[in-house]
Amino acid sequence: MDRWRGIWGTALYDARVMALSPRFVMLSLLSYIFMDMVMDPFSRFAAAFHLGIAPAVLPFYLSNESCGNLAFLLLVLLFSDVPLKSGGQNFLVQRGGLARSGAGHVLAMFLAGALFVLEQFLFSVLTALPDLLFGGWGKVWGSFASGQAADLGFATGIRISGQVLWKYGPWQAAGLSLLLFFLTGCSYALIVFILNGLGRGRLGTVAMSAWSAAWILLDRFPLPAVRRLLAWSPQTWNDLSRLTPGGALRQAGVLAVAVLVLSAVAVFLVKRRKIEMVK
């Protein structure tokens, strides 16, 4: 019991440090701005025809190469300085030991990541105001999926898949998208933690930032070879149009196993003093 209390105490301390940092506030603001820009054509269409918008942009936003990888890039930047090394961290290591501190730090990243992910849902609601619609998909998403909105001059930078509208309800699609984004983001955060710790610097931050930025840049090239390469991008893991609801849950299960394995590796390296948790 004392061991779990120590891990939880470390997690809460580190999560507060991350969530209350100016970096978290700035990245949250950028997330809102980017999502608001994406939502602009949908909001204008809803206002023009007096329609409601279901807060369900996330399945399309997170599966888009540019938007989805931009969201991952912001998440990587949130964890750019892990493992944290502060005076408080030194005290926690001395009090609880390396293994507990490592486990607590990993759990803290999950908590801070979950808060960031929940913010994405909040922003999807806020950007749908004042035309918010609760219930089914509504006519806005269907009009963009069928191409009717484009014919009327309302162009959008993300693809609205009719397959998603047909296979899922709006809340189901939003929930599964957030789950897949969270699990993928946890994997990214753990890779950053491990590489930063082993490299005694920002190796993981640079590597995962470059990884996300590369997919964003590749999306700008319409060459056939690039399009084939994009079929292997992380956004395919979040593309519900390619998955059934059961398939999405199985995908989440695979990602959860990856998160558990990376977590075990991270704690093992901390315990073996391969990753330093103190200054």
Coordinates of C-alpha atoms in Angstrom, one line a residue:
M1 CA 0.0 0.0 0.0
D2 CA 2.8 2.4 0.9
R3 CA 4.5 1.7 -2.4
W4 CA 1.4 2.6 -4.4
R5 CA 0.8 5.7 -2.3
G6 CA 4.4 6.8 -3.1
I7 CA 3.9 6.2 -6.8
W8 CA 0.6 8.1 -6.8
G9 CA 2.1 11.0 -4.8
T10 CA 5.0 11.3 -7.3
A11 CA 2.5 11.1 -10.2
L12 CA 0.3 13.9 -8.8
Y13 CA 3.3 16.1 -8.1
D14 CA 4.8 15.7 -11.5
A15 CA 1.5 16.0 -13.3
R16 CA 0.8 19.3 -11.5
V17 CA 4.2 20.6 -12.6
M18 CA 3.4 19.7 -16.2
A19 CA -0.2 20.9 -16.3
L20 CA 0.4 24.2 -14.6
S21 CA 3.4 25.1 -16.6
P22 CA 3.4 28.0 -19.1
R23 CA 4.2 25.5 -21.8
F24 CA 1.0 23.6 -21.2
V25 CA -1.1 26.8 -21.4
M26 CA 0.6 27.9 -24.6
L27 CA 0.2 24.5 -26.3
S28 CA -3.4 24.3 -25.3
L29 CA -4.0 27.7 -26.8
L30 CA -2.4 26.7 -30.0
S31 CA -4.5 23.5 -30.1
Y32 CA -7.6 25.6 -29.8
I33 CA -6.5 28.0 -32.5
F34 CA -5.7 25.2 -35.0
M35 CA -9.0 23.4 -34.3
D36 CA -11.0 26.6 -34.6
M37 CA -9.4 27.3 -38.0
V38 CA -10.3 23.8 -39.2
M39 CA -13.9 24.2 -37.9
D40 CA -14.4 27.6 -39.7
P41 CA -16.0 26.2 -43.0
F42 CA -18.3 24.0 -41.0
S43 CA -19.4 26.9 -38.7
R44 CA -20.0 29.1 -41.7
F45 CA -22.0 26.4 -43.4
A46 CA -24.1 25.9 -40.3
A47 CA -24.7 29.6 -39.9
A48 CA -25.6 30.1 -43.6
F49 CA -28.3 27.4 -43.5
H50 CA -29.3 27.6 -39.8
L51 CA -28.1 24.1 -38.9
G52 CA -26.7 22.6 -35.8
I53 CA -23.2 21.0 -35.6
A54 CA -22.6 17.8 -33.6
P55 CA -19.3 18.2 -31.7
A56 CA -17.7 15.4 -33.6
V57 CA -14.8 16.8 -35.7
L58 CA -12.2 14.8 -33.8
P59 CA -12.5 11.5 -35.9
F60 CA -11.8 13.6 -39.0
Y61 CA -9.3 16.0 -37.4
L62 CA -7.1 13.4 -35.8
S63 CA -7.1 11.1 -38.9
N64 CA -5.9 14.0 -41.1
E65 CA -2.2 13.8 -41.8
S66 CA -1.5 17.5 -41.1
C67 CA -3.9 18.1 -38.2
G68 CA -3.3 14.8 -36.5
N69 CA 0.5 15.0 -36.6
L70 CA 0.3 18.6 -35.5
A71 CA -1.7 17.4 -32.5
F72 CA 1.0 14.8 -31.8
L73 CA 3.8 17.4 -32.3
L74 CA 2.2 19.6 -29.6
L75 CA 1.9 16.6 -27.3
V76 CA 5.6 15.8 -27.9
L77 CA 6.5 19.4 -27.0
L78 CA 4.5 19.1 -23.8
F79 CA 6.8 16.4 -22.7
S80 CA 10.0 17.9 -24.2
D81 CA 11.8 18.2 -20.8
V82 CA 11.0 14.8 -19.4
P83 CA 12.4 13.2 -17.2
L84 CA 11.8 16.2 -14.9
K85 CA 14.7 17.1 -12.7
S86 CA 13.8 19.6 -10.0
G87 CA 14.3 20.1 -6.4
G88 CA 11.0 18.5 -5.7
Q89 CA 11.9 15.6 -7.9
N90 CA 15.1 15.1 -5.9
F91 CA 13.2 14.9 -2.7
L92 CA 10.7 12.4 -4.2
V93 CA 13.6 10.1 -5.3
Q94 CA 15.3 10.3 -2.0
R95 CA 12.0 9.5 -0.2
G96 CA 10.6 6.8 -2.4
G97 CA 13.5 5.4 -4.3
L98 CA 14.3 5.2 -8.0
A99 CA 11.7 2.5 -9.0
R100 CA 8.8 4.3 -7.4
S101 CA 9.9 7.7 -8.7
G102 CA 10.2 6.3 -12.2
A103 CA 6.8 4.6 -12.1
G104 CA 5.3 7.8 -10.7
H105 CA 6.8 9.9 -13.4
V106 CA 5.4 7.6 -16.1
L107 CA 2.0 7.8 -14.5
A108 CA 2.3 11.6 -14.4
M109 CA 2.8 11.7 -18.1
F110 CA -0.3 9.6 -18.6
L111 CA -2.3 12.0 -16.4
A112 CA -1.0 15.1 -18.1
G113 CA -1.6 13.5 -21.5
A114 CA -5.1 12.6 -20.5
L115 CA -5.8 16.2 -19.6
F116 CA -4.4 17.4 -23.0
V117 CA -6.6 14.8 -24.8
L118 CA -9.7 15.8 -22.9
E119 CA -9.0 19.4 -23.9
Q120 CA -9.2 18.4 -27.5
F121 CA -12.8 17.2 -26.9
L122 CA -13.6 20.4 -25.0
F123 CA -12.2 22.4 -27.9
S124 CA -14.3 20.4 -30.4
V125 CA -17.4 21.5 -28.4
L126 CA -16.3 25.2 -28.0
T127 CA -15.6 25.5 -31.7
A128 CA -19.0 24.2 -32.6
L129 CA -20.7 27.1 -30.7
P130 CA -23.2 28.7 -31.0
D131 CA -24.6 26.1 -33.4
L132 CA -24.0 23.1 -31.1
L133 CA -26.2 20.1 -31.7
F134 CA -26.5 17.1 -29.4
G135 CA -28.0 13.9 -30.8
G136 CA -27.1 12.4 -34.2
W137 CA -24.6 13.5 -36.8
G138 CA -27.0 16.2 -38.1
K139 CA -27.0 17.6 -41.7
V140 CA -23.7 19.5 -41.5
W141 CA -21.3 16.5 -41.5
G142 CA -23.5 14.6 -43.9
S143 CA -23.4 17.5 -46.4
F144 CA -19.6 17.7 -46.3
A145 CA -19.3 13.9 -46.6
S146 CA -21.6 13.8 -49.7
G147 CA -19.8 16.7 -51.3
Q148 CA -22.9 19.0 -51.3
A149 CA -21.2 21.6 -49.1
A150 CA -18.2 21.7 -51.5
D151 CA -20.6 22.3 -54.4
L152 CA -22.0 25.3 -52.6
G153 CA -18.5 26.7 -52.1
F154 CA -17.7 25.5 -48.6
A155 CA -14.3 23.9 -49.0
T156 CA -12.5 22.2 -46.1
G157 CA -9.0 21.0 -45.6
I158 CA -10.0 17.7 -44.0
R159 CA -11.9 14.8 -45.4
I160 CA -15.2 13.9 -43.9
S161 CA -15.7 10.2 -44.5
G162 CA -19.2 8.9 -45.1
Q163 CA -17.9 5.5 -43.8
V164 CA -17.4 7.0 -40.3
L165 CA -20.9 8.5 -40.4
W166 CA -22.4 5.2 -41.4
K167 CA -20.4 2.9 -39.0
Y168 CA -20.4 5.0 -35.9
G169 CA -22.5 7.4 -33.9
P170 CA -21.0 10.8 -33.2
W171 CA -20.2 10.2 -29.6
Q172 CA -18.9 6.7 -30.3
A173 CA -16.6 8.0 -33.0
A174 CA -15.3 10.9 -30.9
G175 CA -14.7 8.6 -27.9
L176 CA -12.8 6.0 -30.0
S177 CA -10.7 8.7 -31.7
L178 CA -9.7 10.2 -28.3
L179 CA -8.8 6.7 -27.0
L180 CA -6.6 5.9 -29.9
F181 CA -5.0 9.4 -29.8
F182 CA -4.4 9.0 -26.1
L183 CA -2.7 5.6 -26.4
T184 CA -0.6 6.7 -29.3
G185 CA 0.3 9.9 -27.5
C186 CA 1.4 7.9 -24.4
S187 CA 3.6 5.8 -26.6
Y188 CA 5.2 9.0 -28.0
A189 CA 5.7 10.4 -24.5
L190 CA 7.4 7.2 -23.3
I191 CA 9.7 7.2 -26.3
V192 CA 10.6 10.8 -25.6
F193 CA 11.2 9.9 -21.9
I194 CA 13.4 6.9 -22.7
L195 CA 15.5 8.7 -25.4
N196 CA 15.9 11.9 -23.5
G197 CA 17.0 9.9 -20.4
L198 CA 19.4 7.7 -22.3
G199 CA 20.8 10.7 -24.3
R200 CA 21.0 12.9 -21.2
G201 CA 19.4 15.7 -23.3
R202 CA 16.6 16.3 -25.8
L203 CA 17.3 13.4 -28.1
G204 CA 13.8 12.0 -27.8
T205 CA 12.1 15.4 -28.2
V206 CA 14.1 16.1 -31.4
A207 CA 13.5 12.6 -32.8
M208 CA 9.7 12.5 -32.2
S209 CA 9.3 16.1 -33.2
A210 CA 11.1 15.4 -36.5
W211 CA 8.9 12.2 -36.9
S212 CA 5.7 14.2 -36.6
A213 CA 6.9 17.1 -38.7
A214 CA 8.1 14.8 -41.5
W215 CA 4.5 13.4 -41.9
I216 CA 3.1 16.9 -42.1
L217 CA 5.6 17.9 -44.8
L218 CA 5.1 14.7 -46.8
D219 CA 1.3 15.4 -46.9
R220 CA 2.2 18.4 -49.0
F221 CA 3.5 16.3 -51.9
P222 CA 0.9 14.6 -54.1
L223 CA 3.4 12.2 -55.6
P224 CA 2.2 8.5 -55.9
A225 CA 5.2 7.2 -54.0
V226 CA 4.5 9.7 -51.2
R227 CA 0.9 8.7 -51.0
R228 CA 1.8 5.1 -50.6
L229 CA 4.2 6.0 -47.8
L230 CA 1.5 8.0 -46.1
A231 CA -0.6 4.8 -45.9
W232 CA 1.8 3.8 -43.1
S233 CA 1.6 7.1 -41.2
P234 CA 0.4 7.2 -37.5
Q235 CA -2.9 8.7 -38.7
T236 CA -3.9 5.4 -40.3
W237 CA -4.1 4.1 -36.7
N238 CA -6.7 6.8 -35.9
D239 CA -8.6 6.5 -39.2
L240 CA -12.0 5.1 -38.2
S241 CA -13.1 4.9 -41.8
R242 CA -10.8 1.9 -42.2
L243 CA -12.0 0.2 -39.0
T244 CA -15.1 -1.2 -37.6
P245 CA -16.0 -0.4 -34.0
G246 CA -14.6 -3.8 -33.0
G247 CA -11.5 -3.2 -35.1
A248 CA -10.9 0.1 -33.4
L249 CA -11.1 -1.5 -30.0
R250 CA -8.6 -4.2 -31.1
Q251 CA -6.3 -1.4 -32.4
A252 CA -6.6 0.2 -29.0
G253 CA -5.6 -3.1 -27.3
V254 CA -2.5 -3.3 -29.4
L255 CA -1.5 0.3 -28.5
A256 CA -2.2 -0.4 -24.8
V257 CA 0.2 -3.4 -24.9
A258 CA 2.8 -1.1 -26.5
V259 CA 2.3 1.4 -23.8
L260 CA 2.7 -1.2 -21.1
V261 CA 5.9 -2.5 -22.6
L262 CA 7.4 0.9 -23.0
S263 CA 6.4 1.8 -19.4
A264 CA 8.1 -1.3 -18.1
V265 CA 11.2 -0.5 -20.1
A266 CA 11.2 3.1 -18.8
V267 CA 10.9 2.0 -15.2
F268 CA 13.6 -0.7 -15.6
L269 CA 16.0 1.8 -17.1
V270 CA 15.4 4.2 -14.2
K271 CA 15.9 1.5 -11.6
R272 CA 19.1 0.4 -13.3
R273 CA 20.3 4.1 -13.2
K274 CA 20.5 4.3 -17.0
I275 CA 18.1 7.2 -16.8
E276 CA 18.8 9.9 -14.2
M277 CA 15.9 11.2 -12.2
V278 CA 17.8 13.8 -10.2
K279 CA 20.1 16.7 -11.1

